[in-house]
Amino acid sequence: MDLVYDTARSARNLKERGLPFELMEQFDFDTALVARDIHRDYGEIRYVAIGYIAHRLHVAVFMEIPTGVRIISLRKANSREVRAYEQKQTAVDR
């Protein structure tokens, strides 16, 4: 799967959040919770995923492209998102 992103945006994300988009190579899509981003009309279909990079949950916004995904945003999950992830994963495991 190809990861495509704007290098300037990745550099800005590194400066502001300490997270370059290159880290998405380690994102665990297999255990991630993925939902369509319906917060507003972006003119394209976007997805929000909560999943692990190493031992920490992160939130990624991306869109599908024919060869993989285009990364739009990456940040650490906040405590509310961590709780929601854990609750949904527990419900799936039952």
Tab-separated table of N, CA and C in Angstrom:
chain	number	residue	atom	x	y	z
A	1	MET	N	0.847	-1.180	0.000
A	1	MET	CA	0.000	0.000	0.000
A	1	MET	C	0.889	1.239	0.000
A	2	ASP	N	0.621	2.139	-0.910
A	2	ASP	CA	1.364	3.401	-0.983
A	2	ASP	C	0.784	4.410	0.006
A	3	LEU	N	1.677	5.176	0.616
A	3	LEU	CA	1.284	6.306	1.453
A	3	LEU	C	1.719	7.572	0.744
A	4	VAL	N	0.764	8.420	0.446
A	4	VAL	CA	1.027	9.664	-0.264
A	4	VAL	C	0.649	10.816	0.658
A	5	TYR	N	1.474	11.852	0.674
A	5	TYR	CA	1.182	13.011	1.518
A	5	TYR	C	1.971	14.209	1.029
A	6	ASP	N	1.511	15.366	1.451
A	6	ASP	CA	2.173	16.631	1.157
A	6	ASP	C	3.370	16.755	2.099
A	7	THR	N	4.574	16.852	1.553
A	7	THR	CA	5.779	16.892	2.389
A	7	THR	C	5.830	18.149	3.265
A	8	ALA	N	5.328	19.270	2.757
A	8	ALA	CA	5.302	20.496	3.567
A	8	ALA	C	4.343	20.338	4.744
A	9	ARG	N	3.216	19.707	4.496
A	9	ARG	CA	2.243	19.478	5.572
A	9	ARG	C	2.814	18.500	6.604
A	10	SER	N	3.534	17.493	6.144
A	10	SER	CA	4.180	16.543	7.051
A	10	SER	C	5.212	17.249	7.926
A	11	ALA	N	5.988	18.142	7.327
A	11	ALA	CA	6.993	18.899	8.087
A	11	ALA	C	6.322	19.790	9.128
A	12	ARG	N	5.205	20.404	8.762
A	12	ARG	CA	4.462	21.242	9.707
A	12	ARG	C	3.890	20.386	10.844
A	13	ASN	N	3.393	19.202	10.514
A	13	ASN	CA	2.871	18.294	11.533
A	13	ASN	C	3.981	17.845	12.485
A	14	LEU	N	5.172	17.617	11.942
A	14	LEU	CA	6.321	17.259	12.768
A	14	LEU	C	6.651	18.388	13.738
A	15	LYS	N	6.657	19.607	13.233
A	15	LYS	CA	6.985	20.770	14.068
A	15	LYS	C	5.923	21.005	15.143
A	16	GLU	N	4.646	20.904	14.771
A	16	GLU	CA	3.559	21.222	15.691
A	16	GLU	C	3.197	20.077	16.636
A	17	ARG	N	3.309	18.829	16.149
A	17	ARG	CA	2.831	17.683	16.930
A	17	ARG	C	3.890	16.615	17.175
A	18	GLY	N	5.057	16.796	16.566
A	18	GLY	CA	6.111	15.801	16.729
A	18	GLY	C	5.866	14.522	15.959
A	19	LEU	N	4.982	14.579	14.957
A	19	LEU	CA	4.582	13.385	14.213
A	19	LEU	C	4.679	13.613	12.709
A	20	PRO	N	5.741	13.154	12.078
A	20	PRO	CA	5.791	13.240	10.619
A	20	PRO	C	4.865	12.184	10.013
A	21	PHE	N	4.341	12.444	8.854
A	21	PHE	CA	3.426	11.506	8.209
A	21	PHE	C	4.099	10.176	7.869
A	22	GLU	N	5.429	10.144	7.823
A	22	GLU	CA	6.142	8.895	7.561
A	22	GLU	C	5.792	7.830	8.602
A	23	LEU	N	5.410	8.261	9.800
A	23	LEU	CA	5.034	7.313	10.853
A	23	LEU	C	3.834	6.455	10.466
A	24	MET	N	3.050	6.914	9.508
A	24	MET	CA	1.890	6.137	9.080
A	24	MET	C	2.295	4.786	8.496
A	25	GLU	N	3.550	4.623	8.136
A	25	GLU	CA	4.021	3.313	7.684
A	25	GLU	C	3.892	2.285	8.802
A	26	GLN	N	3.866	2.738	10.053
A	26	GLN	CA	3.756	1.854	11.211
A	26	GLN	C	2.324	1.755	11.744
A	27	PHE	N	1.399	2.496	11.158
A	27	PHE	CA	0.015	2.512	11.633
A	27	PHE	C	-0.612	1.138	11.437
A	28	ASP	N	-1.238	0.612	12.495
A	28	ASP	CA	-1.837	-0.720	12.447
A	28	ASP	C	-3.282	-0.633	11.945
A	29	PHE	N	-3.433	-0.671	10.626
A	29	PHE	CA	-4.769	-0.609	10.042
A	29	PHE	C	-5.590	-1.852	10.379
A	30	ASP	N	-4.930	-2.977	10.673
A	30	ASP	CA	-5.649	-4.222	10.959
A	30	ASP	C	-6.505	-4.132	12.216
A	31	THR	N	-6.062	-3.389	13.218
A	31	THR	CA	-6.833	-3.269	14.462
A	31	THR	C	-7.457	-1.883	14.627
A	32	ALA	N	-7.320	-1.040	13.634
A	32	ALA	CA	-7.840	0.330	13.718
A	32	ALA	C	-9.358	0.356	13.567
A	33	LEU	N	-9.957	1.346	14.185
A	33	LEU	CA	-11.363	1.657	13.956
A	33	LEU	C	-11.403	2.741	12.893
A	34	VAL	N	-12.105	2.475	11.811
A	34	VAL	CA	-12.141	3.405	10.681
A	34	VAL	C	-13.588	3.786	10.409
A	35	ALA	N	-13.832	5.084	10.243
A	35	ALA	CA	-15.169	5.578	9.925
A	35	ALA	C	-15.048	6.709	8.912
A	36	ARG	N	-16.089	6.868	8.134
A	36	ARG	CA	-16.111	7.976	7.187
A	36	ARG	C	-16.195	9.291	7.956
A	37	ASP	N	-15.431	10.283	7.517
A	37	ASP	CA	-15.432	11.612	8.134
A	37	ASP	C	-16.601	12.399	7.562
A	38	ILE	N	-17.613	12.615	8.394
A	38	ILE	CA	-18.819	13.313	7.937
A	38	ILE	C	-18.989	14.665	8.622
A	39	HIS	N	-17.912	15.177	9.218
A	39	HIS	CA	-18.009	16.451	9.934
A	39	HIS	C	-18.399	17.610	9.026
A	40	ARG	N	-17.944	17.561	7.788
A	40	ARG	CA	-18.336	18.579	6.809
A	40	ARG	C	-18.054	18.043	5.417
A	41	ASP	N	-18.525	18.754	4.413
A	41	ASP	CA	-18.315	18.330	3.032
A	41	ASP	C	-16.965	18.849	2.557
A	42	TYR	N	-16.034	17.935	2.369
A	42	TYR	CA	-14.692	18.298	1.926
A	42	TYR	C	-14.550	18.240	0.405
A	43	GLY	N	-15.594	17.790	-0.271
A	43	GLY	CA	-15.505	17.632	-1.713
A	43	GLY	C	-14.813	16.334	-2.106
A	44	GLU	N	-14.530	15.491	-1.117
A	44	GLU	CA	-13.903	14.185	-1.334
A	44	GLU	C	-14.288	13.299	-0.152
A	45	ILE	N	-14.202	12.012	-0.324
A	45	ILE	CA	-14.520	11.095	0.763
A	45	ILE	C	-13.282	10.903	1.625
A	46	ARG	N	-13.425	11.273	2.899
A	46	ARG	CA	-12.322	11.141	3.855
A	46	ARG	C	-12.713	10.167	4.955
A	47	TYR	N	-11.694	9.572	5.543
A	47	TYR	CA	-11.895	8.630	6.635
A	47	TYR	C	-11.078	9.059	7.846
A	48	VAL	N	-11.592	8.723	9.030
A	48	VAL	CA	-10.877	8.936	10.282
A	48	VAL	C	-10.594	7.554	10.850
A	49	ALA	N	-9.350	7.324	11.221
A	49	ALA	CA	-8.961	6.037	11.792
A	49	ALA	C	-8.295	6.260	13.140
A	50	ILE	N	-8.655	5.424	14.105
A	50	ILE	CA	-7.979	5.403	15.401
A	50	ILE	C	-7.265	4.065	15.483
A	51	GLY	N	-5.947	4.127	15.597
A	51	GLY	CA	-5.179	2.893	15.637
A	51	GLY	C	-3.813	3.118	16.241
A	52	TYR	N	-3.115	2.023	16.389
A	52	TYR	CA	-1.817	2.066	17.056
A	52	TYR	C	-0.662	2.352	16.112
A	53	ILE	N	0.243	3.184	16.605
A	53	ILE	CA	1.607	3.306	16.104
A	53	ILE	C	2.448	2.982	17.326
A	54	ALA	N	3.181	1.898	17.260
A	54	ALA	CA	3.896	1.362	18.426
A	54	ALA	C	2.858	1.058	19.504
A	55	HIS	N	3.022	1.591	20.701
A	55	HIS	CA	2.112	1.276	21.804
A	55	HIS	C	1.190	2.438	22.146
A	56	ARG	N	1.001	3.373	21.211
A	56	ARG	CA	0.202	4.579	21.469
A	56	ARG	C	-0.866	4.704	20.400
A	57	LEU	N	-2.097	5.024	20.818
A	57	LEU	CA	-3.169	5.249	19.854
A	57	LEU	C	-3.009	6.609	19.193
A	58	HIS	N	-3.250	6.629	17.891
A	58	HIS	CA	-3.185	7.851	17.098
A	58	HIS	C	-4.452	7.971	16.263
A	59	VAL	N	-4.737	9.182	15.834
A	59	VAL	CA	-5.870	9.458	14.961
A	59	VAL	C	-5.315	9.954	13.633
A	60	ALA	N	-5.729	9.293	12.567
A	60	ALA	CA	-5.295	9.679	11.224
A	60	ALA	C	-6.517	10.006	10.381
A	61	VAL	N	-6.409	11.039	9.579
A	61	VAL	CA	-7.424	11.356	8.586
A	61	VAL	C	-6.779	11.089	7.238
A	62	PHE	N	-7.502	10.363	6.385
A	62	PHE	CA	-6.933	9.981	5.096
A	62	PHE	C	-8.032	9.797	4.071
A	63	MET	N	-7.637	9.686	2.838
A	63	MET	CA	-8.565	9.308	1.778
A	63	MET	C	-7.944	8.177	0.979
A	64	GLU	N	-8.788	7.342	0.447
A	64	GLU	CA	-8.306	6.239	-0.368
A	64	GLU	C	-7.943	6.748	-1.753
A	65	ILE	N	-6.851	6.218	-2.281
A	65	ILE	CA	-6.448	6.463	-3.659
A	65	ILE	C	-6.246	5.086	-4.291
A	66	PRO	N	-6.172	4.995	-5.604
A	66	PRO	CA	-6.075	3.675	-6.235
A	66	PRO	C	-4.925	2.798	-5.731
A	67	THR	N	-3.809	3.409	-5.341
A	67	THR	CA	-2.649	2.610	-4.931
A	67	THR	C	-2.469	2.516	-3.419
A	68	GLY	N	-3.343	3.166	-2.638
A	68	GLY	CA	-3.181	3.146	-1.183
A	68	GLY	C	-3.974	4.247	-0.522
A	69	VAL	N	-3.295	5.082	0.269
A	69	VAL	CA	-3.972	6.172	0.971
A	69	VAL	C	-3.175	7.464	0.880
A	70	ARG	N	-3.921	8.573	0.904
A	70	ARG	CA	-3.304	9.900	0.995
A	70	ARG	C	-3.553	10.402	2.402
A	71	ILE	N	-2.477	10.701	3.123
A	71	ILE	CA	-2.562	11.146	4.507
A	71	ILE	C	-2.893	12.635	4.538
A	72	ILE	N	-3.878	12.984	5.342
A	72	ILE	CA	-4.295	14.371	5.484
A	72	ILE	C	-3.888	14.919	6.848
A	73	SER	N	-3.997	14.078	7.883
A	73	SER	CA	-3.710	14.533	9.241
A	73	SER	C	-3.289	13.349	10.099
A	74	LEU	N	-2.452	13.627	11.106
A	74	LEU	CA	-2.031	12.610	12.069
A	74	LEU	C	-1.776	13.291	13.405
A	75	ARG	N	-2.341	12.708	14.465
A	75	ARG	CA	-2.119	13.232	15.813
A	75	ARG	C	-2.300	12.103	16.817
A	76	LYS	N	-1.853	12.350	18.056
A	76	LYS	CA	-2.076	11.396	19.137
A	76	LYS	C	-3.550	11.438	19.532
A	77	ALA	N	-4.106	10.281	19.843
A	77	ALA	CA	-5.493	10.215	20.297
A	77	ALA	C	-5.609	10.839	21.683
A	78	ASN	N	-6.697	11.579	21.899
A	78	ASN	CA	-6.933	12.146	23.230
A	78	ASN	C	-7.608	11.099	24.125
A	79	SER	N	-7.769	11.407	25.394
A	79	SER	CA	-8.295	10.425	26.352
A	79	SER	C	-9.710	9.971	25.996
A	80	ARG	N	-10.523	10.858	25.483
A	80	ARG	CA	-11.887	10.486	25.069
A	80	ARG	C	-11.844	9.481	23.924
A	81	GLU	N	-10.964	9.710	22.961
A	81	GLU	CA	-10.833	8.802	21.816
A	81	GLU	C	-10.263	7.450	22.240
A	82	VAL	N	-9.334	7.464	23.196
A	82	VAL	CA	-8.777	6.209	23.711
A	82	VAL	C	-9.880	5.387	24.370
A	83	ARG	N	-10.706	6.021	25.206
A	83	ARG	CA	-11.818	5.313	25.858
A	83	ARG	C	-12.789	4.748	24.824
A	84	ALA	N	-13.134	5.539	23.822
A	84	ALA	CA	-14.060	5.075	22.787
A	84	ALA	C	-13.478	3.878	22.040
A	85	TYR	N	-12.196	3.941	21.717
A	85	TYR	CA	-11.533	2.830	21.027
A	85	TYR	C	-11.593	1.571	21.890
A	86	GLU	N	-11.242	1.704	23.169
A	86	GLU	CA	-11.221	0.552	24.069
A	86	GLU	C	-12.616	-0.045	24.242
A	87	GLN	N	-13.633	0.804	24.349
A	87	GLN	CA	-15.004	0.308	24.493
A	87	GLN	C	-15.450	-0.440	23.241
A	88	LYS	N	-15.146	0.097	22.085
A	88	LYS	CA	-15.558	-0.558	20.838
A	88	LYS	C	-14.788	-1.853	20.619
A	89	GLN	N	-13.519	-1.873	20.958
A	89	GLN	CA	-12.731	-3.097	20.805
A	89	GLN	C	-13.233	-4.171	21.768
A	90	THR	N	-13.601	-3.784	22.983
A	90	THR	CA	-14.140	-4.736	23.953
A	90	THR	C	-15.456	-5.314	23.449
A	91	ALA	N	-16.300	-4.476	22.863
A	91	ALA	CA	-17.581	-4.938	22.327
A	91	ALA	C	-17.368	-5.917	21.177
A	92	VAL	N	-16.366	-5.689	20.356
A	92	VAL	CA	-16.068	-6.571	19.225
A	92	VAL	C	-15.548	-7.912	19.722
A	93	ASP	N	-14.764	-7.902	20.789
A	93	ASP	CA	-14.166	-9.128	21.318
A	93	ASP	C	-15.188	-10.050	21.983
A	94	ARG	N	-16.332	-9.527	22.357
A	94	ARG	CA	-17.346	-10.345	23.052
A	94	ARG	C	-18.052	-11.268	22.135
